PDB file of C-alpha atoms in Angstrom:
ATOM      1  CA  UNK A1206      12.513-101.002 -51.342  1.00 52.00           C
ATOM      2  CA  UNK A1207       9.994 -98.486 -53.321  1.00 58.00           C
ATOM      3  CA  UNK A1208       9.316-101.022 -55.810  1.00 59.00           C
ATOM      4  CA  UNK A1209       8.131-102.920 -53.012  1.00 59.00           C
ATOM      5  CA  UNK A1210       5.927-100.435 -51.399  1.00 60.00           C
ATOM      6  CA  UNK A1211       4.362 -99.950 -55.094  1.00 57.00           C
ATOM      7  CA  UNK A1212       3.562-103.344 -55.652  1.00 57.00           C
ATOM      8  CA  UNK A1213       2.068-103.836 -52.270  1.00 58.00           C
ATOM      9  CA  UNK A1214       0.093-101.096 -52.832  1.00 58.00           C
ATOM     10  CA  UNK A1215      -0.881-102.360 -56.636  1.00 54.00           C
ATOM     11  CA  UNK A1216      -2.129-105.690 -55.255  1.00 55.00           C
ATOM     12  CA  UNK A1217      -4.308-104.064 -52.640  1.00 54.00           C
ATOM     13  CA  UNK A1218      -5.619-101.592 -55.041  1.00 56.00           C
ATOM     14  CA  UNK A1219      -6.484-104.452 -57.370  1.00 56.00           C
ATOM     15  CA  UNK A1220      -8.039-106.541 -54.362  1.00 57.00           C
ATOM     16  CA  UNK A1221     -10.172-103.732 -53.516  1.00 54.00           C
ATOM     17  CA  UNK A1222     -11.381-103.520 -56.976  1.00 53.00           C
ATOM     18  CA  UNK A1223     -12.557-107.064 -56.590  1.00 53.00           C
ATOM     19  CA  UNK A1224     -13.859-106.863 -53.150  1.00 48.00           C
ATOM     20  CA  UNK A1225     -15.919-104.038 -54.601  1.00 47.00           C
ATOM     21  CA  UNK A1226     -17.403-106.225 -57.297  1.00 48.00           C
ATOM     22  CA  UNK A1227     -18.579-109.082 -54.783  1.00 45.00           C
ATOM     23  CA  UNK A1228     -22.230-107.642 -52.643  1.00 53.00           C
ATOM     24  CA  UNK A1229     -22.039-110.449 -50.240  1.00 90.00           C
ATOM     25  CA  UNK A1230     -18.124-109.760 -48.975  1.00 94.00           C
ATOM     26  CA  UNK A1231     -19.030-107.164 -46.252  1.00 96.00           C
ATOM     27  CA  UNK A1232     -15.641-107.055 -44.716  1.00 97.00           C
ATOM     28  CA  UNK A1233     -12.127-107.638 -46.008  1.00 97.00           C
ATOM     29  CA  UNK A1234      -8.601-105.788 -44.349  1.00 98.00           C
ATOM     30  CA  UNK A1235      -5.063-106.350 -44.621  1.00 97.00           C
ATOM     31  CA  UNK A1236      -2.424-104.826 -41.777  1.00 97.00           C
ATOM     32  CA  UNK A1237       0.751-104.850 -42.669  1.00 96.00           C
ATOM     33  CA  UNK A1238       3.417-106.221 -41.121  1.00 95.00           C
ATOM     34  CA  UNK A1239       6.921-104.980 -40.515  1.00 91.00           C
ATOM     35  CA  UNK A1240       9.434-105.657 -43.438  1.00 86.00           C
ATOM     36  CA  UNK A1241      12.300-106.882 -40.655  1.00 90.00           C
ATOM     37  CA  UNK A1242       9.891-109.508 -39.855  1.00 93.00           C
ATOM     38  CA  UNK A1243       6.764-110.521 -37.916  1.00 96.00           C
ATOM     39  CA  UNK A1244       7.835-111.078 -34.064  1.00 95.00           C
ATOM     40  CA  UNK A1245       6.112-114.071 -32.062  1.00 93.00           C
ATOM     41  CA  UNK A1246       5.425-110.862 -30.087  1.00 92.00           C
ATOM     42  CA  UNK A1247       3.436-108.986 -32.679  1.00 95.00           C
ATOM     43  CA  UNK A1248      -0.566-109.324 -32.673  1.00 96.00           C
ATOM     44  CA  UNK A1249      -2.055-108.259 -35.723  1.00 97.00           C
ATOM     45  CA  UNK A1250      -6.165-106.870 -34.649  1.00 98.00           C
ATOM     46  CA  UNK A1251      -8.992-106.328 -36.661  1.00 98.00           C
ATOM     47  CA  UNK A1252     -12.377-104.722 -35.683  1.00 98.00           C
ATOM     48  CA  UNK A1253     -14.815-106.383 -37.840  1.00 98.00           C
ATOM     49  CA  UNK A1254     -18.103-103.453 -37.618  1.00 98.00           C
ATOM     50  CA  UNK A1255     -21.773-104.274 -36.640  1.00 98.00           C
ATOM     51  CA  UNK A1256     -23.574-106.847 -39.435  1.00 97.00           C
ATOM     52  CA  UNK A1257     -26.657-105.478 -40.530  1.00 96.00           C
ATOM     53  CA  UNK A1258     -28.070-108.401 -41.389  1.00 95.00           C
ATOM     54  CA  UNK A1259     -28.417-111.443 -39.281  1.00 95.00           C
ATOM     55  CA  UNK A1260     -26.834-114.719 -41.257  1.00 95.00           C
ATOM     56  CA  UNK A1261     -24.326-117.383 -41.653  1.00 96.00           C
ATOM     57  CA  UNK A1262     -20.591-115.689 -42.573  1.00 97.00           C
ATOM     58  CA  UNK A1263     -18.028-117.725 -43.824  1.00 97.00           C
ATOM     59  CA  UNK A1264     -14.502-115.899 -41.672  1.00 97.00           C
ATOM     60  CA  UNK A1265     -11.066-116.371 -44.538  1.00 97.00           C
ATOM     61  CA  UNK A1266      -7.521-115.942 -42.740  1.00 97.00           C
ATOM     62  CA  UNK A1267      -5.690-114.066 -45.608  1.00 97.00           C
ATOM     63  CA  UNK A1268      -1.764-113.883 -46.016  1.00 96.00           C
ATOM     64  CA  UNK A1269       1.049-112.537 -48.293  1.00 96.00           C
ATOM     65  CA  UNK A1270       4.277-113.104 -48.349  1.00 95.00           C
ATOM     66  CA  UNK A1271       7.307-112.842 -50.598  1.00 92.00           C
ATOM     67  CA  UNK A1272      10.006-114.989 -51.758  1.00 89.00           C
ATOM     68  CA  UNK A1273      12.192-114.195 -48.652  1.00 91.00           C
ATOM     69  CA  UNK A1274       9.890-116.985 -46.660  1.00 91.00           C
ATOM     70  CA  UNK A1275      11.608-119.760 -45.384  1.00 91.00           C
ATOM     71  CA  UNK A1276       8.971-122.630 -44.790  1.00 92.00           C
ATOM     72  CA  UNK A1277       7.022-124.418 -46.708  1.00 94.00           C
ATOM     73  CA  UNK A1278       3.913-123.630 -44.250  1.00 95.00           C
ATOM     74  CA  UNK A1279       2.955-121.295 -41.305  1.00 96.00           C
ATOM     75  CA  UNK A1280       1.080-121.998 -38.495  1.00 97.00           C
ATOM     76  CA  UNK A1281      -0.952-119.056 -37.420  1.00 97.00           C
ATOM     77  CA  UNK A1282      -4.019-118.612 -34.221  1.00 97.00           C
ATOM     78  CA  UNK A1283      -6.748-116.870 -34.895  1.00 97.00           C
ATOM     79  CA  UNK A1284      -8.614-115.229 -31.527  1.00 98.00           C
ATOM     80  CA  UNK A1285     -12.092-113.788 -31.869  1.00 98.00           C
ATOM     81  CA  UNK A1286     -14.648-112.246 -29.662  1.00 98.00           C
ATOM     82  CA  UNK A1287     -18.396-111.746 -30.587  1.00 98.00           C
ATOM     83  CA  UNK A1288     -20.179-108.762 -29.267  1.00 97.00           C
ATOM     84  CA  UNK A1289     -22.472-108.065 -27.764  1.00 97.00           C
ATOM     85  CA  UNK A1290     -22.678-111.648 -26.230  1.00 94.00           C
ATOM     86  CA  UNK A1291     -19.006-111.418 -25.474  1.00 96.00           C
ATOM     87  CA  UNK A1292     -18.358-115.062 -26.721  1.00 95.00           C
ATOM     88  CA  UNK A1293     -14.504-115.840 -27.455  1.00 97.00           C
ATOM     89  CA  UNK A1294     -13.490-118.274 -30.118  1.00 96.00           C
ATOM     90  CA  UNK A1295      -9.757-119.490 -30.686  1.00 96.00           C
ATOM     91  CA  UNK A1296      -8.545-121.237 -33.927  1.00 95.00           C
ATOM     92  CA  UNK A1297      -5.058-122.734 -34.681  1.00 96.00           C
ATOM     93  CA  UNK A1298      -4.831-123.025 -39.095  1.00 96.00           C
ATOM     94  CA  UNK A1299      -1.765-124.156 -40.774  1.00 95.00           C
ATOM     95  CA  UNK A1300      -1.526-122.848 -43.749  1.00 96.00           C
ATOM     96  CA  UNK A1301       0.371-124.667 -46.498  1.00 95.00           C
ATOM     97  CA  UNK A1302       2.486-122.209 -49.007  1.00 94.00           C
ATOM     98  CA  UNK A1303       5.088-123.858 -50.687  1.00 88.00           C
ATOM     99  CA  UNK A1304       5.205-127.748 -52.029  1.00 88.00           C
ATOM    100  CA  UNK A1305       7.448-130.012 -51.667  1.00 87.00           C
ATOM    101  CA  UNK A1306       9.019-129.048 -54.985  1.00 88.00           C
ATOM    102  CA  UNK A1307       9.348-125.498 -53.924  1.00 82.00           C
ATOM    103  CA  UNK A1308       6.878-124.317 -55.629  1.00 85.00           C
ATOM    104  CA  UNK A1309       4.529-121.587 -54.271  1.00 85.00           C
ATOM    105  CA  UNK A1310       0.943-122.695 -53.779  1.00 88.00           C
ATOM    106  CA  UNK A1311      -0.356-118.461 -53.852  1.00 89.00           C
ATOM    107  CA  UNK A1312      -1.451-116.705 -56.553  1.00 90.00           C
ATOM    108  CA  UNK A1313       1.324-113.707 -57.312  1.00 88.00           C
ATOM    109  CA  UNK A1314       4.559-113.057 -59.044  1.00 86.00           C
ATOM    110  CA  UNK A1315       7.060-111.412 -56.311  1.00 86.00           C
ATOM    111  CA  UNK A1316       4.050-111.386 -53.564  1.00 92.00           C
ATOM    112  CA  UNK A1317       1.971-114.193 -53.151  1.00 95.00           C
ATOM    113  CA  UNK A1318      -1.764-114.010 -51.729  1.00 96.00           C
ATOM    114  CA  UNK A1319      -3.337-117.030 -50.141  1.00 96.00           C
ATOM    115  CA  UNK A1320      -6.777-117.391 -48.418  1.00 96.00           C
ATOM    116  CA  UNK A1321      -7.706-119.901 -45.467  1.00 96.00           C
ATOM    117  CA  UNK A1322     -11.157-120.409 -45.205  1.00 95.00           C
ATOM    118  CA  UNK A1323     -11.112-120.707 -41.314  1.00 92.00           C
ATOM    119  CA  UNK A1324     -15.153-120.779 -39.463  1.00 94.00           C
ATOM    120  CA  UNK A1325     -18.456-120.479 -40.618  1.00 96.00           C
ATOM    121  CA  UNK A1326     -20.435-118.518 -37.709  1.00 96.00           C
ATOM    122  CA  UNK A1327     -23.775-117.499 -37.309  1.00 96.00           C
ATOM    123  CA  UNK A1328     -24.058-113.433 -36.411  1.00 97.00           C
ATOM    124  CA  UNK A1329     -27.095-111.645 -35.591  1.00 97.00           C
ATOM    125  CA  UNK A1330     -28.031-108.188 -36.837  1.00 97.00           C
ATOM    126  CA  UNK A1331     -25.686-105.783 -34.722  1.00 97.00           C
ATOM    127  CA  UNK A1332     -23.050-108.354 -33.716  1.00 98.00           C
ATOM    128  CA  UNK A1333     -19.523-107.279 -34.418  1.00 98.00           C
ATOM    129  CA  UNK A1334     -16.463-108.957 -33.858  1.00 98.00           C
ATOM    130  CA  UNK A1335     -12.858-108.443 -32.398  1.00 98.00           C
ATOM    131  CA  UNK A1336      -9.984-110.810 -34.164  1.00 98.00           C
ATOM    132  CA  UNK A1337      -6.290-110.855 -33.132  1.00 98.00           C
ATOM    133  CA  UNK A1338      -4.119-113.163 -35.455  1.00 98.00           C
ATOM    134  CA  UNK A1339      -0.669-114.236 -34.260  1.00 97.00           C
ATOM    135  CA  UNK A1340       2.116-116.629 -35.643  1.00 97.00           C
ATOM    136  CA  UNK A1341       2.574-119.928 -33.916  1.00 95.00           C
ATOM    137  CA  UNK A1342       6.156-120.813 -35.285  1.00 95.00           C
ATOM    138  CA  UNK A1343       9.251-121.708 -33.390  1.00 93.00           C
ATOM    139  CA  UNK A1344      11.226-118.682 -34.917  1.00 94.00           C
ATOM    140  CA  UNK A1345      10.659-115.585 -32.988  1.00 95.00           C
ATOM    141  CA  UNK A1346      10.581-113.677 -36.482  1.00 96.00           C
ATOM    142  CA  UNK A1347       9.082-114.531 -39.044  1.00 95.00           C
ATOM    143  CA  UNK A1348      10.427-112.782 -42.366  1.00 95.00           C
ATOM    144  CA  UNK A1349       8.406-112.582 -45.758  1.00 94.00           C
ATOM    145  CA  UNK A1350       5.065-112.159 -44.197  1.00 95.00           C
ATOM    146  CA  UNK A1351       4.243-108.944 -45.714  1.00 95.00           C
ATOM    147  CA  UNK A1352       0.280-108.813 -44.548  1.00 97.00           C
ATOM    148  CA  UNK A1353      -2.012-110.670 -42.970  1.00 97.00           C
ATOM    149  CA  UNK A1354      -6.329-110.173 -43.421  1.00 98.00           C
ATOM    150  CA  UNK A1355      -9.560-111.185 -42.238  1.00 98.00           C
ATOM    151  CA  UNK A1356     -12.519-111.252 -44.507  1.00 98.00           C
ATOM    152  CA  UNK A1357     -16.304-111.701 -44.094  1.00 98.00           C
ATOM    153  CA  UNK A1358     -18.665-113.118 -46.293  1.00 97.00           C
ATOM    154  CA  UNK A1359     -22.162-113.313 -46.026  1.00 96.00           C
ATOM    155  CA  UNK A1360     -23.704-116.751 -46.904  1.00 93.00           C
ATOM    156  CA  UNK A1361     -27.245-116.665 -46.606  1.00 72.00           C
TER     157      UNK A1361
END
């Protein structure tokens, strides 16, 4: 169970590092999700801040899991609000993580990261956003989802 926590926290340290390296990411979070499983239930939110720059951001759905996941993919919505305009966006992404071989498609060893490249939108200087993420499988809980993210990245 503690070697768990440590590696989580070893892959996020090292994803930081990275996200640190790249100028044009300007957002990038992770919430975690509970180890018995994430519930139909759950909603997993993420307050993306102001932009200070007006410009075209590419929005990546971002997942982990572990080798306790049953599927071979996961179908997950993706709800999002602009402010100030108050414009609401809604997204369904499957999101393929194991082939038909069994092997995993994410880059890991005992926790596997994958990113979904899921809408390109246009934000002007100030706008912020609001994103709820939830799981649209038929299982009410879902276990080996560790964490899910959102990251922004500034285009041009």
């Amino acid at each position: 169970m503690q070697s768990k926590h440590f590696l989580t926290t070893l892959v996020l340290a090292v994803g930081l590092l990275f996200c640190g390296c790249t100028r044009q990411k300007i957002y990038s979070r992770f919430q975690h999700v509970s180890e018995t499983g994430w519930e139909k239930v759950d909603t997993i939110a993420f307050d993306v801040p102001p932009v200070t720059e007006s410009g075209t951001y590419r929005e990546d759905l971002e997942l982990r899991i572990d080798t306790t996941f049953p599927f071979q993919s996961m179908t997950l919505k993706v709800n999002q609000t602009i402010f100030p305009e108050g414009r609401h966006e809604s997204y369904t992404k499957n999101c393929p993580l194991i082939d038909k071989n069994g092997n995993i498609k994410g880059a890991g060893v005992s926790l596997f990261l994958y990113t979904y490249p899921f809408n390109d939108i246009q934000l002007n200087r100030g706008d912020s956003l609001h994103i709820t993420v939830i799981h649209c499988m038929k299982r009410e809980i879902m276990p080996g989802v560790t964490d899910i993210g959102i990251s922004l990245t500034r285009q041009r």
